[in-house]
Coordinates of C-alpha atoms in Angstrom, one line a residue:
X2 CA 88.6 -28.9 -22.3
X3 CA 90.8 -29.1 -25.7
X4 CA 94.3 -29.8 -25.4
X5 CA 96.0 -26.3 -26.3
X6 CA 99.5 -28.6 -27.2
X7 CA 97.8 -29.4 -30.6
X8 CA 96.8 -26.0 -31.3
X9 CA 98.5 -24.7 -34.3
X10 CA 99.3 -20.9 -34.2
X11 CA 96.4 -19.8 -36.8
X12 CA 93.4 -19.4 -35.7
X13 CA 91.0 -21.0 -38.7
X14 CA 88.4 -22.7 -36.7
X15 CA 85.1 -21.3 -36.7
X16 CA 82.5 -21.1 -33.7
X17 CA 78.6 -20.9 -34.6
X18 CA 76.7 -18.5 -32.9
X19 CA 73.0 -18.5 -33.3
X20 CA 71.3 -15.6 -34.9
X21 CA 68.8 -15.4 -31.7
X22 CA 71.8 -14.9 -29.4
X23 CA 72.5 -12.1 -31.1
X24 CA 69.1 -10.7 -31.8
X25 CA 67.4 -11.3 -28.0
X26 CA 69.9 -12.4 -25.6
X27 CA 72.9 -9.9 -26.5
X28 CA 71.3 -6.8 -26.0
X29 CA 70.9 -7.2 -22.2
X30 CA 74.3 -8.8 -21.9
X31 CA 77.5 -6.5 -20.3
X32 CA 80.8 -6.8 -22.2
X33 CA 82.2 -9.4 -19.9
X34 CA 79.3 -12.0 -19.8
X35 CA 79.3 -11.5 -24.0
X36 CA 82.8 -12.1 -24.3
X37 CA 82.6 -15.5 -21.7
X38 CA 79.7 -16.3 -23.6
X39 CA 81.7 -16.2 -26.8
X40 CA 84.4 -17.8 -25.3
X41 CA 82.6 -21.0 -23.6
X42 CA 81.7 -21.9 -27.4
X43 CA 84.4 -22.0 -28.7
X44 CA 86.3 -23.7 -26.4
X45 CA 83.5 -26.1 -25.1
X46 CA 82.3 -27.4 -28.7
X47 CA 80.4 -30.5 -26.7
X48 CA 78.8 -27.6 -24.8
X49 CA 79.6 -28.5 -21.3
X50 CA 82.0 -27.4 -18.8
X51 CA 83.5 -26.8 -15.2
X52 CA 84.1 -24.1 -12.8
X53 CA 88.2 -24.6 -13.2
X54 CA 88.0 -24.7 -16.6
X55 CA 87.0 -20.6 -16.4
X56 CA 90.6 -19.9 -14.9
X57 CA 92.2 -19.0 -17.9
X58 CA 90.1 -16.4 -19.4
X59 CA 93.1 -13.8 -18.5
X60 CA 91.3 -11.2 -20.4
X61 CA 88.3 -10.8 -18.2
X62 CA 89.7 -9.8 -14.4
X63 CA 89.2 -12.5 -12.0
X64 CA 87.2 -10.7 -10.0
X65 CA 84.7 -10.0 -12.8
X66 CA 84.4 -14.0 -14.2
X67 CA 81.8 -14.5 -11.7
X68 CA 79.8 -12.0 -12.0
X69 CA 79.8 -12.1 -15.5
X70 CA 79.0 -16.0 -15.3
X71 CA 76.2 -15.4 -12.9
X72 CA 74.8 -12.6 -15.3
X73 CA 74.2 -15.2 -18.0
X74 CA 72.8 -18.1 -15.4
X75 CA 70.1 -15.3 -15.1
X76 CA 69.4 -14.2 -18.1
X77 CA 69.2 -18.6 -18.8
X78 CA 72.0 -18.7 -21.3
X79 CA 73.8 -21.2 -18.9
X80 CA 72.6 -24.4 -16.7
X81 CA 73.9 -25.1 -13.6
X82 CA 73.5 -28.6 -12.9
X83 CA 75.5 -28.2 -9.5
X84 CA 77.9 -26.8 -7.9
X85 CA 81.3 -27.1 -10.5
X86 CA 79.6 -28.7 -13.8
X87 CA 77.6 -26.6 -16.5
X88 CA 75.9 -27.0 -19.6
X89 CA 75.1 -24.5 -23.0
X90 CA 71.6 -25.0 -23.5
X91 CA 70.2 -25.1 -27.1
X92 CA 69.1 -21.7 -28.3
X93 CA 67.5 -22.8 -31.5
X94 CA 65.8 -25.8 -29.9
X95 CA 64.4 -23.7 -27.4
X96 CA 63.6 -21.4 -29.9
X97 CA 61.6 -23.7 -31.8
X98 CA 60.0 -25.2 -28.3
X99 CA 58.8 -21.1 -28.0
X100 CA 57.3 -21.0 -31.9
X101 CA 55.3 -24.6 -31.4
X102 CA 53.9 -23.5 -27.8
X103 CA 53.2 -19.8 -29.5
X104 CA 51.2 -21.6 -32.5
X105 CA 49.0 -23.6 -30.6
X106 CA 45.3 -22.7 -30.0
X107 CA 44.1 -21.7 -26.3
X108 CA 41.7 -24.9 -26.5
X109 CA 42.5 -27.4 -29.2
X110 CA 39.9 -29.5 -27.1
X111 CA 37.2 -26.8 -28.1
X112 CA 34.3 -26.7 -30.5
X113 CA 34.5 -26.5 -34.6
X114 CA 32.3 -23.3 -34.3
X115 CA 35.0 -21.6 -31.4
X116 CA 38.1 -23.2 -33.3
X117 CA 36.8 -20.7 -36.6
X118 CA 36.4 -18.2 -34.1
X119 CA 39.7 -18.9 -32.6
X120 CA 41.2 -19.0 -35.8
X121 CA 40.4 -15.7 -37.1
X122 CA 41.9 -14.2 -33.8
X123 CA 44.7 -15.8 -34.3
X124 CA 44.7 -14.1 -37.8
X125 CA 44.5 -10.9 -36.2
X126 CA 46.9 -11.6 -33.3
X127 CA 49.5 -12.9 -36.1
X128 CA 49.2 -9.5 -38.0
X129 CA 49.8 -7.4 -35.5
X130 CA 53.1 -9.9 -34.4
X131 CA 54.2 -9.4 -37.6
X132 CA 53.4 -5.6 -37.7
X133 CA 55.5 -5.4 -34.6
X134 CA 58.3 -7.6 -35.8
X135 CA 58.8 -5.8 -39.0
X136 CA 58.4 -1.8 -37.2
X137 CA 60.7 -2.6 -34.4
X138 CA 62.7 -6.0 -34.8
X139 CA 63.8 -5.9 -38.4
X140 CA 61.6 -8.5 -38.9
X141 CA 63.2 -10.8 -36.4
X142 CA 61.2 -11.0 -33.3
X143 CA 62.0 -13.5 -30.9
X144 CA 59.0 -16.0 -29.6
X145 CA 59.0 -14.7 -26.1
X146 CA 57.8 -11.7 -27.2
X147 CA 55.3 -13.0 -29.0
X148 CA 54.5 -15.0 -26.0
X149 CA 53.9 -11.1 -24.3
X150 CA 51.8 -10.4 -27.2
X151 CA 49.9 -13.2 -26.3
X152 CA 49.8 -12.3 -22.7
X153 CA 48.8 -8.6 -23.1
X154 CA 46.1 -9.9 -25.6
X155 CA 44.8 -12.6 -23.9
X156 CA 45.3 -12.4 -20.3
X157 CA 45.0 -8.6 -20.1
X158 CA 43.0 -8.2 -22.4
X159 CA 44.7 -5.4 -24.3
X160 CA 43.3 -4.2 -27.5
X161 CA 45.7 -4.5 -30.4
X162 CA 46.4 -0.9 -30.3
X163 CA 47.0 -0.9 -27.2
X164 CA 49.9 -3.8 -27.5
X165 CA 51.1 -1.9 -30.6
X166 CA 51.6 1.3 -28.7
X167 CA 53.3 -1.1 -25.9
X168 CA 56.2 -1.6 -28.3
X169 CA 56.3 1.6 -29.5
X170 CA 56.7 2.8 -26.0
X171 CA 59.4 0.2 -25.4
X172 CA 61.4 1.6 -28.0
X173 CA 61.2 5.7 -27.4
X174 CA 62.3 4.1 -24.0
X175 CA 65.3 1.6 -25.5
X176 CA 63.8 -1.4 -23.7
X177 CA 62.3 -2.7 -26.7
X178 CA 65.0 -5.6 -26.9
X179 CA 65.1 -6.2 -23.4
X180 CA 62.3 -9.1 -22.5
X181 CA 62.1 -8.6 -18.7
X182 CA 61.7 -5.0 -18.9
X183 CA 59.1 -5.3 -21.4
X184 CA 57.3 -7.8 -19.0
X185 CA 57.5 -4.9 -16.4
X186 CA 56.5 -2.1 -18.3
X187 CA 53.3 -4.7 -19.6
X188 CA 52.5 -5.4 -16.1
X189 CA 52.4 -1.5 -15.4
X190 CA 49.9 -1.0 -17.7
X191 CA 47.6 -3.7 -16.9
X192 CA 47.9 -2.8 -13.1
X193 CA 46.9 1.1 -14.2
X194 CA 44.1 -1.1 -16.3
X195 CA 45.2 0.6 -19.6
X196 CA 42.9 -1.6 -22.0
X197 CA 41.4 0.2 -24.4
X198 CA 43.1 3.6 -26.4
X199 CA 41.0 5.9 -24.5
X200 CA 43.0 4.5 -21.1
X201 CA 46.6 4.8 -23.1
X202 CA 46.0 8.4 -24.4
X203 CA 45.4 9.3 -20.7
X204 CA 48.3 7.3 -19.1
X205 CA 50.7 8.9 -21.6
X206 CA 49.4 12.2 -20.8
X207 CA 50.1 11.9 -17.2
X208 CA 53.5 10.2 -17.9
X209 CA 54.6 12.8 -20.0
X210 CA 53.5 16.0 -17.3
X211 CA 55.4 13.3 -14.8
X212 CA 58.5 13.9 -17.1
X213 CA 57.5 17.4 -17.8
X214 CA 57.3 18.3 -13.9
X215 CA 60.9 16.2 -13.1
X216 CA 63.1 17.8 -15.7
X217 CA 61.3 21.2 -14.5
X218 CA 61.7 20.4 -10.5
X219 CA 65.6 19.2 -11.0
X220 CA 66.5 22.5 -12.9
X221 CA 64.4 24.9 -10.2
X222 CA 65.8 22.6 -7.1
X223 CA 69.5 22.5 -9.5
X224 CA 69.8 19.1 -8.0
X225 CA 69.3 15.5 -8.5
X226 CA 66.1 14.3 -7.6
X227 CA 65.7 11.2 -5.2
X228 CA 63.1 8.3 -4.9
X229 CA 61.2 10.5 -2.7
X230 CA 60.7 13.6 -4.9
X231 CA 60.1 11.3 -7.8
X232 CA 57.3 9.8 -5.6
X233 CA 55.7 13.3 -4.3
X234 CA 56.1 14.4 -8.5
X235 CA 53.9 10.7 -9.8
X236 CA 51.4 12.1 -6.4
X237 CA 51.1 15.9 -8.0
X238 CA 50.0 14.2 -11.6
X239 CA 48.2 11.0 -10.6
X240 CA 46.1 12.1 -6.9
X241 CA 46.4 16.0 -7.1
X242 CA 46.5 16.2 -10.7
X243 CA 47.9 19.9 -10.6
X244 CA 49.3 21.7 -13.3
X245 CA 52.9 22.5 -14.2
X246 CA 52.8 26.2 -13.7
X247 CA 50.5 25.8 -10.8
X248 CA 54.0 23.5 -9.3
X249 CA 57.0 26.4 -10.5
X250 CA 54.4 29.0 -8.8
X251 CA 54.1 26.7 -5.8
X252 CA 58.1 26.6 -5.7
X253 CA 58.2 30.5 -6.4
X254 CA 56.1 31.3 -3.2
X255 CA 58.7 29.6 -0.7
X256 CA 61.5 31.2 -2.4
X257 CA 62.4 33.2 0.8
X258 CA 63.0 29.8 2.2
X259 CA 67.1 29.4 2.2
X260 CA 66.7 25.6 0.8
X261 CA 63.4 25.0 -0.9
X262 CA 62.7 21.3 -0.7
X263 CA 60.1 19.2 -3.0
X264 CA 58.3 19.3 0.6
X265 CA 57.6 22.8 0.6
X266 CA 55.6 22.6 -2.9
X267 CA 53.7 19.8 -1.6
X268 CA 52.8 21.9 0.9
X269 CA 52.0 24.3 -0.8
X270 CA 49.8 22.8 -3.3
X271 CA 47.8 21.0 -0.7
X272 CA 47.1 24.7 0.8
X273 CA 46.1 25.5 -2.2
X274 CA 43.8 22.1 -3.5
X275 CA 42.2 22.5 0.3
X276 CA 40.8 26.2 -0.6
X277 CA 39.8 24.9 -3.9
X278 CA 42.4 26.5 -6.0
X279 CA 43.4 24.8 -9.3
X280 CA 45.2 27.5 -11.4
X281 CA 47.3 30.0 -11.2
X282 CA 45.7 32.9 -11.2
X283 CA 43.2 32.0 -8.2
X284 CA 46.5 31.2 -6.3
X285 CA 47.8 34.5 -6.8
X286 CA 44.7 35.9 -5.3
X287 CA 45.0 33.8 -2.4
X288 CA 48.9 34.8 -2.1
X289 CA 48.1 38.1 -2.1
X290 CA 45.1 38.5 0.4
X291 CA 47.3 36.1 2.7
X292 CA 49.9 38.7 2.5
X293 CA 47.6 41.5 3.3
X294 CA 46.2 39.4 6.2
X295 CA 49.9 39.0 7.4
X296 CA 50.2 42.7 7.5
X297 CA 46.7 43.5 9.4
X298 CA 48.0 40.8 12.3
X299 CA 51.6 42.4 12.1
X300 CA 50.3 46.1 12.9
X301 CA 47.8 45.1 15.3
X302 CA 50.5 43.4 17.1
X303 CA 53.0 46.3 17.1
X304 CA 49.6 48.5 18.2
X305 CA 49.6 46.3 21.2
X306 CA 52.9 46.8 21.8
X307 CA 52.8 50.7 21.7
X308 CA 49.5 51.1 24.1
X309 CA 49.8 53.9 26.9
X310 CA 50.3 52.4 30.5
X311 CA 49.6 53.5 33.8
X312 CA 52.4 55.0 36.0
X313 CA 52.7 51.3 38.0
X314 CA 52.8 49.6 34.5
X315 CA 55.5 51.8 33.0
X316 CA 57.4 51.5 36.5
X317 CA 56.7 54.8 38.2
X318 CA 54.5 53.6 41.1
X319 CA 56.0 51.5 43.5
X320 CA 53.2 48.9 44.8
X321 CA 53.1 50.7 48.3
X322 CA 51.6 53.7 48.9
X323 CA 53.7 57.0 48.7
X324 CA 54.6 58.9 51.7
X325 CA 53.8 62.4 51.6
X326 CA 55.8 65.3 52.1
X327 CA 55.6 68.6 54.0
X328 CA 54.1 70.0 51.1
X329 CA 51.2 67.5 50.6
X330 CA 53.3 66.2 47.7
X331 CA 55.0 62.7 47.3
X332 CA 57.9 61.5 45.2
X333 CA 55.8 60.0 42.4
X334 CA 54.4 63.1 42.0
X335 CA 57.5 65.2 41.8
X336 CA 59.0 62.4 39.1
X337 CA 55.8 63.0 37.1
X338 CA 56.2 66.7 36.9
X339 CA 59.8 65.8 35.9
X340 CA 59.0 63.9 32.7
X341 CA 56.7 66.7 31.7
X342 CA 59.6 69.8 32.2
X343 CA 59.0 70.1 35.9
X344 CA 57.3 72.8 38.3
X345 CA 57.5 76.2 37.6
X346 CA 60.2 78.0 39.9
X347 CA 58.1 80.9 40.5
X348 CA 55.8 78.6 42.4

């Protein structure tokens, strides 16, 4: 650590900061971790330091050196050799180490005939880097993303389109500068076995009615959707593959539900995809004749309900047999006559 008693007041040092830092690693950085980052150069020229010597970065809270110094173990901008002591590693050496292991041929052990072959892939693979580079990088693409070029070409077998239409994808999704989420998305594709453009034009149509059907479910639902309605949304486009107006009339149907849940449109789509309905029209069919069916059950019910009963059944017989009276009559009978205006008094 420098000792701060010879420091003069003006600040007219300088501190180099490689243009790869600033181009690859910076971009997935916080605030904090950039400015320790920053900070560790230019008061650790010989590129090593310890724990203690972190104490006096005042302008980053205390509670926030750690994480920010963790944040750039991870993202390999620091080496911990153990547990007080770290080291700067060399950005442009390691930059260089990328270029050279990018450069060399898959088999350098390998026939002349399958080195020209190799070689006028590499022609190919090297215009579609620099294609890349120039569209989205400014012309300054790091190597470990041509070392994902490499790996979506070679490995996965992508076709250049394809690995074009990778980057292009990174970008409408601002990723394009972060590495590891580039890896991710990469790895996405290949498990989806997105190879060839026929396989991309269908993926992207999917992922767009995924975005289509998410923006339309949070403004029907007016809430924020969780993990688990984003999961039953990828199941509706990817295993059901229903329709977006088929889904708002799904949600339109259980309306006379008080909370309508992404539950209830699944189950209602199912219904429907059991019956063999796919649009909207043949569900509004089925609605309907359901809804008449409801109704046919609904007065045959209250028909049951209304029936005529005998005397015991309505409660006008007693289970014992009547006693008669003087007149032949019994007390059943006179309550009878009663409910339809009684006897005649001139009888």
């Amino acid at each position: 650590m420098p000792d701060r008693k010879e420091e003069t007041k003006l600040l007219l040092s300088d501190t180099s900061v490689p243009d790869v830092f600033l181009v690859h690693y910076a971009p997935e950085l916080s605030k904090d971790a950039i400015h320790l980052y920053l900070w560790i150069l230019m008061d650790h020229k010989d590129l090593q330091f310890e724990t203690k010597d972190l104490s006096h970065y005042s302008y980053i809270p205390s509670s926030d050196v750690n994480k920010a110094l963790a944040e750039l173990i991870e993202k390999d901008l620091l080496i911990k050799k153990d547990r007080d002591h770290y080291t700067v590693p060399d950005l442009k050496q390691r930059e260089v180490d990328d270029y050279i292991r990018a450069r060399l041929p898959a088999d350098s052990l390998s026939a002349d005939l399958d080195s020209l072959a190799l070689s006028e892939d590499e022609k190919a693979r090297n215009v579609l880097a620099e294609s890349i580079s120039s569209t989205f990088y400014q012309g300054r693409l790091a190597y470990t993303f041509y070392r994902l070029i490499d790996k979506c070409l070679y490995e996965y077998k992508m076709d250049s389109k394809v690995v074009y239409r990778l980057f292009e994808e990174g970008k409408k999704k601002r990723i394009h500068f972060y590495i590891t989420e580039m890896r991710r998305l990469a790895e996405e594709w290949f498990r989806k076995n997105i190879i060839t453009t026929k396989d991309l034009s269908a993926y992207l149509a999917k992922s767009r009615k995924v975005d289509e059907l998410t923006s339309l479910m949070g403004k029907m639902t007016r809430k924020r959707l969780n993990g688990i309605d984003l999961e039953r949304i990828d199941r509706w486009v990817y295993e059901m593959d229903v329709s977006p107006k088929l889904v708002e009339y799904a949600f339109r149907c259980n309306e006379y539900r008080g909370n309508i849940t992404l539950k209830d449109v699944e189950d209602k789509l199912s219904e429907w995809i059991s019956a063999g309905i796919r649009d909207v029209d043949a569900a509004m069919v089925h609605e309907n004749e359901r809804k008449n069916e409801n109704k046919k059950k609904a007065v045959r019910k209250k028909g049951r309900d209304n029936t005529w009963k005998t005397g015991g059944e309505a409660g006008l017989l007693t289970e014992n047999k009547e006693e008669k009276k003087d007149d032949g009559s019994s007390d059943a009978e006179d309550v009878i006559l009663e409910l339809f205006g009684g006897a005649d008094e001139n009888d």
